[in-house]
Amino acid sequence: MPAMDVKNRGIAMALLFILGLSSILPLCFSDANQPSLTKKPQPPTSNNRIGSSVVLRVQGNVYPLGYYSVSLNIGNPPKAYDLDIDSGSDLTWVQCDAPCKGCTKPKNQQYKPNKKNLVPCGDQLCAGVQSPGSHHCQSPNDQCDYEVEYADHGSSLGVLVRDYIPLRLTNGSVLGPLVAFGCGYDQAYSGPTSPPSTAGVLGLGNGKSSLLSQLTSRGLIRNVVGHCLSGRGGGFLFFGDHLVPSSGVSWTPILPGSSVKHYVSGPADLLFNAKPTSVKGLQVIFDSGSSYTYFNSQDYRAIVNTIVDDLKGKQLSRTTADPSLPVCWKGAKPFKSLGDVANLFKPLTLSFTRTKNVQLQLPPSSYLILTKYGNACLGILNGSEAGLGNLNIIGDTFLQDKMVIYDNEKKQIGWISANCDRLPES
Ligand SMILES: *[C@@H]1O[C@H](CO)[C@@H](O)[C@H](O)[C@H]1NC(C)=O
Ligand SMILES: *[C@@H]1O[C@H](CO)[C@@H](O)[C@H](O)[C@H]1NC(C)=O
């Protein structure tokens, strides 16, 4: 596996949301003192946009940090929490100021729950966050214990709380909706996952418990979320459809009824230098919570072999002396930028075959990492080795320098090349 300074937080796939939740009724909140915005969601028509969107600045990078995060204000008075953005899971949680296991933040940067803002386990939101088969809810007023397991075997356990999350809309209004989220008092990080440096996770999924669903169920924004992660670090995240370009976006359907909930698409074939490879028919999970891209063992091998074969005769040699990642190349001198080496590599393309001409273009800068040792390493890893079984996970390396849009109303994922360095004006 990648060495210790390489993080791949939250290759998140909450395993707990697979149960049939479709029968759960729309949420019913008693947040009378929030700014009154009780509009019902409008039917999705292209020129009928609900007021606005929320745009948040993103920090972080794939290497060396290993995550992208946003600073989210919670509470009244608000306190800022740095949260790993994760399109692979639903529930947002922050480290809890309670006897806390696996918490990495000092107490004053943890969220302090109180008796009054605990979500009771009779609440409709609670059913979706408890582990299957658990009998936590003895009486409807008990606290709601939640549990999230991530595909990389990390997990977070805690209680569901509800508090204000002030959000500035692009139309200038400021909202302070009461939102349910997790107060995590028991976090486990296993195997390759180093404890994250963030205070928690911002789940971008579309499950009932996600921030997105809670905002859209009250008609505040459209059920759309997206991110633009810069290869130079930073970027932005948005809730709502305000920033989605009206043309030029490549769209592919979100696969319904897949055993992995969340943003799965496919089938996709991998092209190398625009030519077919043996890697075909993949289902892929779009996961901003994973820094690297993971393929199942067989396809991983095929990709590595294809790239290695193509480099024969070029002035690059494999090196095993770089602990950053498993597959690395060095030059005569340490590389100063990926530009020094990118021209020796060919582009990859993920071609989504159900829809014509829908391709995710991956120039070498989208799959190579320049390490602190000046080597170029492959940002694609063996999923089996990371305990992911046969899952194929498209992580941040592949998603960089694109606006990636998860449209839950039209049930499609889209992307378009973008400059993610500048926060869009709002
Ligand atoms: C902004 O959008 C929100 C939510 O759609 C709406 O309720 C609010 O009135 C809008 N504010 C302005 C200033 O238009
Ligand atoms: C990927 O990992 C699995 C499990 O550790 C291993 O059996 C397999 O050989 C690895 N594949 C490659 C190409 O390294």
Short mmCIF file of C-alpha atoms and ligand atoms in Angstrom, two decimals:
data_model
loop_
_atom_site.label_atom_id
_atom_site.label_comp_id
_atom_site.label_asym_id
_atom_site.label_seq_id
_atom_site.Cartn_x
_atom_site.Cartn_y
_atom_site.Cartn_z
CA MET A 1 0.00 0.00 0.00
CA PRO A 2 0.95 3.63 -0.27
CA ALA A 3 3.25 4.76 2.46
CA MET A 4 2.07 6.44 5.58
CA ASP A 5 2.20 9.99 4.40
CA VAL A 6 -0.27 9.21 1.68
CA LYS A 7 -3.83 9.56 2.78
CA ASN A 8 -6.91 8.37 1.08
CA ARG A 9 -9.60 9.36 3.44
CA GLY A 10 -13.05 8.12 3.21
CA ILE A 11 -13.40 6.13 0.09
CA ALA A 12 -16.70 6.50 1.34
CA MET A 13 -19.60 4.35 0.66
CA ALA A 14 -21.94 4.35 3.53
CA LEU A 15 -22.95 0.75 3.71
CA LEU A 16 -25.87 1.53 5.85
CA PHE A 17 -28.10 3.19 3.38
CA ILE A 18 -28.76 0.18 1.28
CA LEU A 19 -31.95 -0.69 3.11
CA GLY A 20 -35.18 0.38 1.54
CA LEU A 21 -35.55 3.96 2.58
CA SER A 22 -37.82 4.97 -0.24
CA SER A 23 -40.87 4.67 1.92
CA ILE A 24 -39.66 7.29 4.32
CA LEU A 25 -41.91 10.31 4.28
CA PRO A 26 -40.66 13.78 3.52
CA LEU A 27 -38.94 15.32 6.49
CA CYS A 28 -40.91 17.36 8.88
CA PHE A 29 -38.99 19.98 10.75
CA SER A 30 -40.11 22.10 13.60
CA ASP A 31 -37.59 24.83 13.01
CA ALA A 32 -39.99 27.68 13.45
CA ASN A 33 -37.37 30.31 14.12
CA GLN A 34 -35.39 29.92 10.97
CA PRO A 35 -35.91 32.42 8.18
CA SER A 36 -39.22 31.33 6.78
CA LEU A 37 -38.62 29.53 3.54
CA THR A 38 -41.20 26.86 3.25
CA LYS A 39 -41.61 26.71 -0.50
CA LYS A 40 -42.18 23.25 -1.88
CA PRO A 41 -39.60 22.10 -4.41
CA GLN A 42 -40.68 23.08 -7.90
CA PRO A 43 -40.86 20.46 -10.62
CA PRO A 44 -37.55 20.45 -12.48
CA THR A 45 -37.83 22.49 -15.61
CA SER A 46 -34.72 23.95 -17.11
CA ASN A 47 -35.62 27.63 -16.91
CA ASN A 48 -37.34 27.52 -13.59
CA ARG A 49 -34.57 27.81 -11.04
CA ILE A 50 -35.15 27.95 -7.34
CA GLY A 51 -33.73 31.25 -6.13
CA SER A 52 -30.17 30.41 -5.65
CA SER A 53 -27.20 28.28 -4.78
CA VAL A 54 -24.64 28.06 -2.02
CA VAL A 55 -20.98 28.30 -2.96
CA LEU A 56 -18.23 27.31 -0.54
CA ARG A 57 -14.51 27.72 -0.98
CA VAL A 58 -12.55 24.46 -1.00
CA GLN A 59 -9.07 23.95 0.40
CA GLY A 60 -6.70 21.03 0.15
CA ASN A 61 -5.04 18.92 -2.52
CA VAL A 62 -4.43 15.33 -3.53
CA TYR A 63 -0.77 15.44 -2.66
CA PRO A 64 0.65 15.88 -0.11
CA LEU A 65 -2.49 16.56 1.97
CA GLY A 66 -4.73 13.83 0.58
CA TYR A 67 -8.07 15.57 0.93
CA TYR A 68 -10.16 18.53 -0.12
CA SER A 69 -12.19 20.29 2.55
CA VAL A 70 -14.52 23.19 3.20
CA SER A 71 -14.92 25.32 6.28
CA LEU A 72 -18.55 25.02 7.37
CA ASN A 73 -20.09 27.26 10.01
CA ILE A 74 -22.31 25.47 12.51
CA GLY A 75 -24.28 26.76 15.47
CA ASN A 76 -25.38 30.06 16.90
CA PRO A 77 -23.02 31.78 17.43
CA PRO A 78 -21.39 29.94 14.52
CA LYS A 79 -18.13 28.08 14.78
CA ALA A 80 -16.16 26.94 11.73
CA TYR A 81 -15.39 23.27 11.13
CA ASP A 82 -13.05 22.01 8.46
CA LEU A 83 -14.84 19.09 6.75
CA ASP A 84 -13.58 16.60 4.17
CA ILE A 85 -15.93 16.78 1.17
CA ASP A 86 -17.21 13.36 0.26
CA SER A 87 -19.54 12.61 -2.63
CA GLY A 88 -19.35 8.94 -1.59
CA SER A 89 -21.42 9.33 1.57
CA ASP A 90 -24.51 11.07 2.91
CA LEU A 91 -24.12 11.94 6.52
CA THR A 92 -22.19 15.00 7.60
CA TRP A 93 -20.47 14.59 10.93
CA VAL A 94 -18.07 16.51 13.14
CA GLN A 95 -15.87 15.34 15.96
CA CYS A 96 -17.84 15.45 19.17
CA ASP A 97 -16.94 17.13 22.42
CA ALA A 98 -17.91 14.04 24.41
CA PRO A 99 -15.66 11.22 25.57
CA CYS A 100 -14.18 10.78 22.14
CA LYS A 101 -12.24 7.98 20.47
CA GLY A 102 -10.29 8.60 17.32
CA CYS A 103 -10.76 12.36 17.57
CA THR A 104 -7.83 14.30 16.19
CA LYS A 105 -8.98 17.84 16.98
CA PRO A 106 -8.46 19.58 20.30
CA LYS A 107 -11.60 19.87 22.42
CA ASN A 108 -12.20 23.52 21.57
CA GLN A 109 -12.47 22.61 17.90
CA GLN A 110 -14.98 19.84 18.50
CA TYR A 111 -18.74 20.26 18.38
CA LYS A 112 -20.41 20.47 21.77
CA PRO A 113 -23.87 18.90 21.77
CA ASN A 114 -26.48 19.69 24.39
CA LYS A 115 -29.54 17.85 25.62
CA LYS A 116 -31.83 20.12 23.66
CA ASN A 117 -30.40 19.56 20.21
CA LEU A 118 -30.20 15.78 20.24
CA VAL A 119 -32.33 14.30 17.48
CA PRO A 120 -34.74 11.75 18.99
CA CYS A 121 -34.59 8.28 17.54
CA GLY A 122 -38.27 8.46 16.62
CA ASP A 123 -37.35 11.13 14.07
CA GLN A 124 -37.70 9.98 10.46
CA LEU A 125 -34.11 10.95 9.76
CA CYS A 126 -32.83 8.53 12.35
CA ALA A 127 -33.91 5.31 10.62
CA GLY A 128 -31.55 6.00 7.75
CA VAL A 129 -28.42 6.39 9.84
CA GLN A 130 -28.65 3.46 12.22
CA SER A 131 -26.89 0.22 11.51
CA PRO A 132 -29.14 -2.39 9.95
CA GLY A 133 -30.81 -4.70 12.40
CA SER A 134 -29.90 -2.60 15.40
CA HIS A 135 -32.53 -2.08 18.05
CA HIS A 136 -31.27 1.22 19.30
CA CYS A 137 -34.61 2.92 19.43
CA GLN A 138 -36.32 1.60 22.55
CA SER A 139 -38.41 4.70 23.07
CA PRO A 140 -38.97 7.44 20.46
CA ASN A 141 -37.36 10.09 22.64
CA ASP A 142 -34.08 8.26 23.08
CA GLN A 143 -31.08 9.76 21.37
CA CYS A 144 -30.42 8.68 17.80
CA ASP A 145 -27.17 6.75 17.55
CA TYR A 146 -25.72 6.75 14.08
CA GLU A 147 -23.07 4.65 12.42
CA VAL A 148 -21.33 5.17 9.09
CA GLU A 149 -18.92 2.67 7.63
CA TYR A 150 -16.74 3.63 4.73
CA ALA A 151 -15.64 1.29 2.00
CA ASP A 152 -12.04 1.54 3.16
CA HIS A 153 -13.25 0.15 6.51
CA GLY A 154 -13.02 3.44 8.34
CA SER A 155 -16.08 4.38 10.35
CA SER A 156 -17.71 6.99 12.50
CA LEU A 157 -20.11 6.43 15.37
CA GLY A 158 -21.99 9.02 17.35
CA VAL A 159 -25.29 10.74 17.96
CA LEU A 160 -27.45 12.74 15.63
CA VAL A 161 -27.87 16.39 16.59
CA ARG A 162 -29.63 19.33 14.97
CA ASP A 163 -28.25 22.86 14.78
CA TYR A 164 -28.18 25.98 12.65
CA ILE A 165 -25.95 26.02 9.62
CA PRO A 166 -25.79 29.58 8.31
CA LEU A 167 -25.43 29.59 4.53
CA ARG A 168 -25.04 32.52 2.18
CA LEU A 169 -26.98 32.15 -1.04
CA THR A 170 -25.68 33.49 -4.35
CA ASN A 171 -28.68 35.84 -4.49
CA GLY A 172 -27.44 37.56 -1.36
CA SER A 173 -29.83 36.09 1.20
CA VAL A 174 -28.45 34.35 4.26
CA LEU A 175 -30.24 31.26 5.51
CA GLY A 176 -29.90 29.58 8.86
CA PRO A 177 -31.68 26.28 8.45
CA LEU A 178 -31.74 23.79 11.30
CA VAL A 179 -29.94 20.76 9.95
CA ALA A 180 -29.35 17.32 11.42
CA PHE A 181 -25.80 15.95 11.37
CA GLY A 182 -23.63 13.59 13.34
CA CYS A 183 -21.63 14.34 16.45
CA GLY A 184 -18.96 11.66 16.10
CA TYR A 185 -17.46 10.29 19.27
CA ASP A 186 -15.91 7.08 17.99
CA GLN A 187 -13.93 7.15 14.77
CA ALA A 188 -11.94 4.22 13.41
CA TYR A 189 -9.37 4.45 10.69
CA SER A 190 -8.07 1.22 9.37
CA GLY A 191 -5.39 -0.04 7.08
CA PRO A 192 -4.07 2.61 4.75
CA THR A 193 -6.33 5.36 6.03
CA SER A 194 -4.51 7.76 8.25
CA PRO A 195 -6.67 9.75 10.61
CA PRO A 196 -7.87 12.76 8.65
CA SER A 197 -6.73 16.19 9.69
CA THR A 198 -10.23 17.53 9.23
CA ALA A 199 -12.83 17.90 11.97
CA GLY A 200 -15.20 15.63 10.11
CA VAL A 201 -16.86 14.82 6.81
CA LEU A 202 -19.32 16.74 4.65
CA GLY A 203 -21.39 14.07 2.90
CA LEU A 204 -22.53 15.20 -0.54
CA GLY A 205 -24.77 12.19 -1.19
CA ASN A 206 -28.46 12.35 -1.87
CA GLY A 207 -29.65 10.11 0.97
CA LYS A 208 -32.29 11.43 3.34
CA SER A 209 -29.77 12.32 6.01
CA SER A 210 -27.51 14.44 3.80
CA LEU A 211 -27.25 18.19 4.05
CA LEU A 212 -28.28 18.38 0.38
CA SER A 213 -31.50 16.46 0.96
CA GLN A 214 -32.35 18.49 4.02
CA LEU A 215 -31.93 21.73 2.09
CA THR A 216 -33.80 20.56 -0.99
CA SER A 217 -36.69 19.02 0.93
CA ARG A 218 -37.43 22.53 2.13
CA GLY A 219 -37.28 24.02 -1.32
CA LEU A 220 -34.21 26.12 -0.56
CA ILE A 221 -32.13 24.88 -3.47
CA ARG A 222 -32.36 22.38 -6.28
CA ASN A 223 -31.20 18.84 -5.66
CA VAL A 224 -27.87 19.40 -7.37
CA VAL A 225 -24.37 19.51 -5.92
CA GLY A 226 -21.03 19.96 -7.61
CA HIS A 227 -17.38 20.64 -7.10
CA CYS A 228 -14.45 22.10 -8.93
CA LEU A 229 -11.16 20.83 -7.48
CA SER A 230 -8.00 22.51 -8.71
CA GLY A 231 -4.89 20.52 -9.52
CA ARG A 232 -2.98 23.37 -7.89
CA GLY A 233 -5.00 22.92 -4.70
CA GLY A 234 -8.22 24.52 -3.53
CA GLY A 235 -11.34 25.07 -5.57
CA PHE A 236 -15.03 25.43 -4.80
CA LEU A 237 -18.13 23.43 -3.97
CA PHE A 238 -21.73 24.33 -4.66
CA PHE A 239 -25.22 23.25 -3.67
CA GLY A 240 -27.94 24.13 -6.19
CA ASP A 241 -27.86 24.48 -9.94
CA HIS A 242 -26.97 28.13 -10.33
CA LEU A 243 -23.42 27.55 -11.59
CA VAL A 244 -24.18 24.65 -13.90
CA PRO A 245 -23.33 25.72 -17.47
CA SER A 246 -26.28 25.42 -19.82
CA SER A 247 -24.14 23.78 -22.51
CA GLY A 248 -20.88 21.93 -22.94
CA VAL A 249 -21.37 19.56 -20.02
CA SER A 250 -20.90 15.81 -20.64
CA TRP A 251 -23.71 13.97 -18.86
CA THR A 252 -24.04 10.31 -18.00
CA PRO A 253 -26.92 8.69 -16.10
CA ILE A 254 -26.56 7.76 -12.44
CA LEU A 255 -27.17 4.02 -12.30
CA PRO A 256 -30.32 3.22 -10.40
CA GLY A 257 -30.65 0.35 -7.99
CA SER A 258 -26.98 -0.37 -7.75
CA SER A 259 -25.97 -2.06 -4.52
CA VAL A 260 -23.66 0.82 -3.83
CA LYS A 261 -25.86 3.82 -3.36
CA HIS A 262 -24.61 7.23 -4.36
CA TYR A 263 -23.02 8.39 -7.52
CA VAL A 264 -22.35 5.33 -9.64
CA SER A 265 -22.21 5.40 -13.41
CA GLY A 266 -21.22 3.21 -16.30
CA PRO A 267 -20.54 1.03 -18.09
CA ALA A 268 -17.32 2.75 -19.09
CA ASP A 269 -14.40 1.57 -21.23
CA LEU A 270 -10.87 2.80 -20.71
CA LEU A 271 -8.99 4.13 -23.71
CA PHE A 272 -5.24 4.65 -23.80
CA ASN A 273 -4.13 7.32 -26.26
CA ALA A 274 -7.64 7.13 -27.73
CA LYS A 275 -7.28 3.40 -28.46
CA PRO A 276 -9.30 0.64 -26.78
CA THR A 277 -7.75 -1.39 -23.96
CA SER A 278 -8.87 -4.61 -22.29
CA VAL A 279 -10.50 -2.50 -19.57
CA LYS A 280 -14.17 -2.48 -20.49
CA GLY A 281 -17.63 -2.25 -19.00
CA LEU A 282 -16.66 -0.72 -15.68
CA GLN A 283 -19.11 0.60 -13.14
CA VAL A 284 -17.46 3.55 -11.46
CA ILE A 285 -18.20 5.48 -8.29
CA PHE A 286 -17.54 9.21 -8.40
CA ASP A 287 -16.00 9.83 -5.00
CA SER A 288 -14.56 13.19 -4.00
CA GLY A 289 -13.75 11.63 -0.62
CA SER A 290 -11.01 9.51 -2.17
CA SER A 291 -7.80 11.23 -3.22
CA TYR A 292 -6.73 8.53 -5.65
CA THR A 293 -8.51 6.43 -8.22
CA TYR A 294 -8.89 2.71 -7.54
CA PHE A 295 -9.53 -0.07 -10.03
CA ASN A 296 -10.22 -3.71 -9.38
CA SER A 297 -7.09 -5.82 -9.38
CA GLN A 298 -7.37 -7.20 -12.91
CA ASP A 299 -8.05 -3.87 -14.58
CA TYR A 300 -5.46 -2.17 -12.41
CA ARG A 301 -2.87 -4.63 -13.69
CA ALA A 302 -3.93 -4.00 -17.29
CA ILE A 303 -3.63 -0.23 -16.86
CA VAL A 304 -0.20 -0.40 -15.24
CA ASN A 305 1.07 -2.78 -17.93
CA THR A 306 -0.25 -0.59 -20.72
CA ILE A 307 1.44 2.52 -19.33
CA VAL A 308 4.70 0.71 -18.54
CA ASP A 309 4.89 -0.87 -22.01
CA ASP A 310 4.36 2.46 -23.67
CA LEU A 311 7.24 4.02 -21.74
CA LYS A 312 9.79 1.49 -23.04
CA GLY A 313 12.66 3.26 -24.69
CA LYS A 314 11.87 6.62 -23.07
CA GLN A 315 14.28 8.30 -20.67
CA LEU A 316 12.37 7.31 -17.58
CA SER A 317 13.04 4.51 -15.16
CA ARG A 318 10.85 2.88 -12.58
CA THR A 319 11.94 3.57 -9.03
CA THR A 320 11.01 1.72 -5.90
CA ALA A 321 12.86 4.22 -3.75
CA ASP A 322 9.86 6.57 -3.50
CA PRO A 323 7.66 5.62 -0.55
CA SER A 324 4.85 7.95 -1.64
CA LEU A 325 3.03 5.60 -4.01
CA PRO A 326 3.50 2.07 -5.42
CA VAL A 327 4.32 2.92 -9.05
CA CYS A 328 6.84 5.72 -9.64
CA TRP A 329 9.22 6.90 -12.34
CA LYS A 330 12.32 9.02 -11.99
CA GLY A 331 14.22 11.09 -14.49
CA ALA A 332 17.89 11.96 -14.79
CA LYS A 333 17.19 14.83 -12.40
CA PRO A 334 14.24 15.24 -10.02
CA PHE A 335 11.27 16.71 -11.87
CA LYS A 336 10.30 20.23 -10.88
CA SER A 337 6.81 20.06 -12.26
CA LEU A 338 4.57 17.53 -13.96
CA GLY A 339 5.10 19.55 -17.12
CA ASP A 340 8.68 18.16 -17.23
CA VAL A 341 7.36 14.68 -17.70
CA ALA A 342 3.74 14.78 -18.84
CA ASN A 343 4.68 14.79 -22.53
CA LEU A 344 6.19 11.31 -22.13
CA PHE A 345 2.83 9.91 -21.03
CA LYS A 346 -0.30 9.37 -23.12
CA PRO A 347 -3.80 10.46 -22.17
CA LEU A 348 -6.36 8.09 -20.72
CA THR A 349 -10.07 8.37 -21.45
CA LEU A 350 -13.07 6.85 -19.73
CA SER A 351 -15.68 6.38 -22.38
CA PHE A 352 -19.24 5.95 -21.14
CA THR A 353 -20.72 3.63 -23.69
CA ARG A 354 -24.42 3.93 -22.94
CA THR A 355 -24.39 7.46 -24.25
CA LYS A 356 -22.56 8.45 -27.40
CA ASN A 357 -19.43 10.56 -27.10
CA VAL A 358 -19.56 10.93 -23.36
CA GLN A 359 -15.96 10.79 -22.31
CA LEU A 360 -13.99 11.74 -19.26
CA GLN A 361 -10.69 12.97 -20.67
CA LEU A 362 -7.70 12.30 -18.46
CA PRO A 363 -4.49 14.00 -19.53
CA PRO A 364 -1.34 12.69 -17.79
CA SER A 365 -1.67 15.46 -15.19
CA SER A 366 -4.95 13.81 -14.13
CA TYR A 367 -3.35 10.50 -13.27
CA LEU A 368 0.20 11.40 -12.27
CA ILE A 369 1.40 12.81 -8.97
CA LEU A 370 4.62 14.76 -8.59
CA THR A 371 6.02 13.70 -5.23
CA LYS A 372 8.27 15.63 -2.90
CA TYR A 373 11.13 13.44 -4.12
CA GLY A 374 10.71 14.80 -7.64
CA ASN A 375 9.33 11.59 -9.11
CA ALA A 376 6.21 11.08 -11.17
CA CYS A 377 3.95 8.45 -9.63
CA LEU A 378 0.75 6.82 -10.75
CA GLY A 379 -2.32 8.22 -8.99
CA ILE A 380 -4.22 5.02 -9.75
CA LEU A 381 -4.13 2.27 -7.14
CA ASN A 382 -5.06 -1.38 -6.72
CA GLY A 383 -8.49 -1.40 -5.11
CA SER A 384 -8.20 -5.01 -3.99
CA GLU A 385 -5.08 -4.15 -2.09
CA ALA A 386 -6.94 -1.33 -0.34
CA GLY A 387 -9.70 -3.74 0.68
CA LEU A 388 -12.21 -2.35 -1.80
CA GLY A 389 -12.93 -5.65 -3.49
CA ASN A 390 -14.05 -5.09 -7.06
CA LEU A 391 -15.19 -1.50 -6.65
CA ASN A 392 -13.85 1.03 -9.13
CA ILE A 393 -13.54 4.43 -7.53
CA ILE A 394 -12.93 7.63 -9.42
CA GLY A 395 -11.11 9.81 -6.93
CA ASP A 396 -9.89 13.38 -6.86
CA THR A 397 -6.95 12.79 -9.23
CA PHE A 398 -9.42 12.10 -12.06
CA LEU A 399 -11.86 14.80 -11.00
CA GLN A 400 -9.40 17.70 -10.88
CA ASP A 401 -9.68 20.80 -13.03
CA LYS A 402 -13.24 19.96 -13.98
CA MET A 403 -16.55 21.11 -12.73
CA VAL A 404 -18.26 17.88 -11.67
CA ILE A 405 -22.01 18.02 -11.17
CA TYR A 406 -24.25 15.51 -9.43
CA ASP A 407 -27.79 16.27 -10.60
CA ASN A 408 -30.18 14.24 -8.48
CA GLU A 409 -33.24 15.69 -10.17
CA LYS A 410 -32.28 14.54 -13.65
CA LYS A 411 -30.35 11.60 -12.15
CA GLN A 412 -27.15 12.26 -14.00
CA ILE A 413 -23.51 13.12 -13.40
CA GLY A 414 -21.82 15.71 -15.55
CA TRP A 415 -18.42 17.28 -16.02
CA ILE A 416 -16.83 20.05 -17.98
CA SER A 417 -13.25 21.35 -18.06
CA ALA A 418 -13.01 24.36 -15.81
CA ASN A 419 -10.62 26.69 -14.10
CA CYS A 420 -11.20 25.84 -10.46
CA ASP A 421 -8.71 28.38 -9.12
CA ARG A 422 -11.17 31.23 -9.05
CA LEU A 423 -14.27 31.24 -6.91
CA PRO A 424 -17.20 32.16 -9.18
CA GLU A 425 -18.56 35.60 -8.45
CA SER A 426 -21.62 35.57 -6.31
C1 LIG B 1 -32.89 34.05 -2.61
O1 LIG B 1 -33.33 32.70 -2.76
C2 LIG B 1 -34.08 32.21 -1.68
C3 LIG B 1 -34.29 30.71 -1.80
O2 LIG B 1 -34.68 30.31 -3.06
C4 LIG B 1 -35.37 33.02 -1.60
O3 LIG B 1 -36.22 32.54 -0.62
C5 LIG B 1 -34.99 34.46 -1.30
O4 LIG B 1 -36.14 35.26 -1.25
C6 LIG B 1 -34.07 34.98 -2.38
N1 LIG B 1 -33.56 36.28 -1.98
C7 LIG B 1 -33.57 37.32 -2.80
C8 LIG B 1 -32.95 38.57 -2.27
O5 LIG B 1 -34.06 37.28 -3.92
C1 LIG B 2 -3.87 -6.19 -6.18
O1 LIG B 2 -4.07 -6.56 -4.84
C2 LIG B 2 -4.43 -7.92 -4.67
C3 LIG B 2 -4.77 -8.10 -3.20
O2 LIG B 2 -3.72 -7.66 -2.38
C4 LIG B 2 -3.29 -8.82 -5.14
O3 LIG B 2 -3.65 -10.15 -4.99
C5 LIG B 2 -3.03 -8.50 -6.60
O4 LIG B 2 -1.93 -9.24 -7.06
C6 LIG B 2 -2.75 -7.03 -6.78
N1 LIG B 2 -2.65 -6.75 -8.21
C7 LIG B 2 -1.62 -6.13 -8.74
C8 LIG B 2 -1.63 -5.96 -10.21
O5 LIG B 2 -0.69 -5.67 -8.08
#
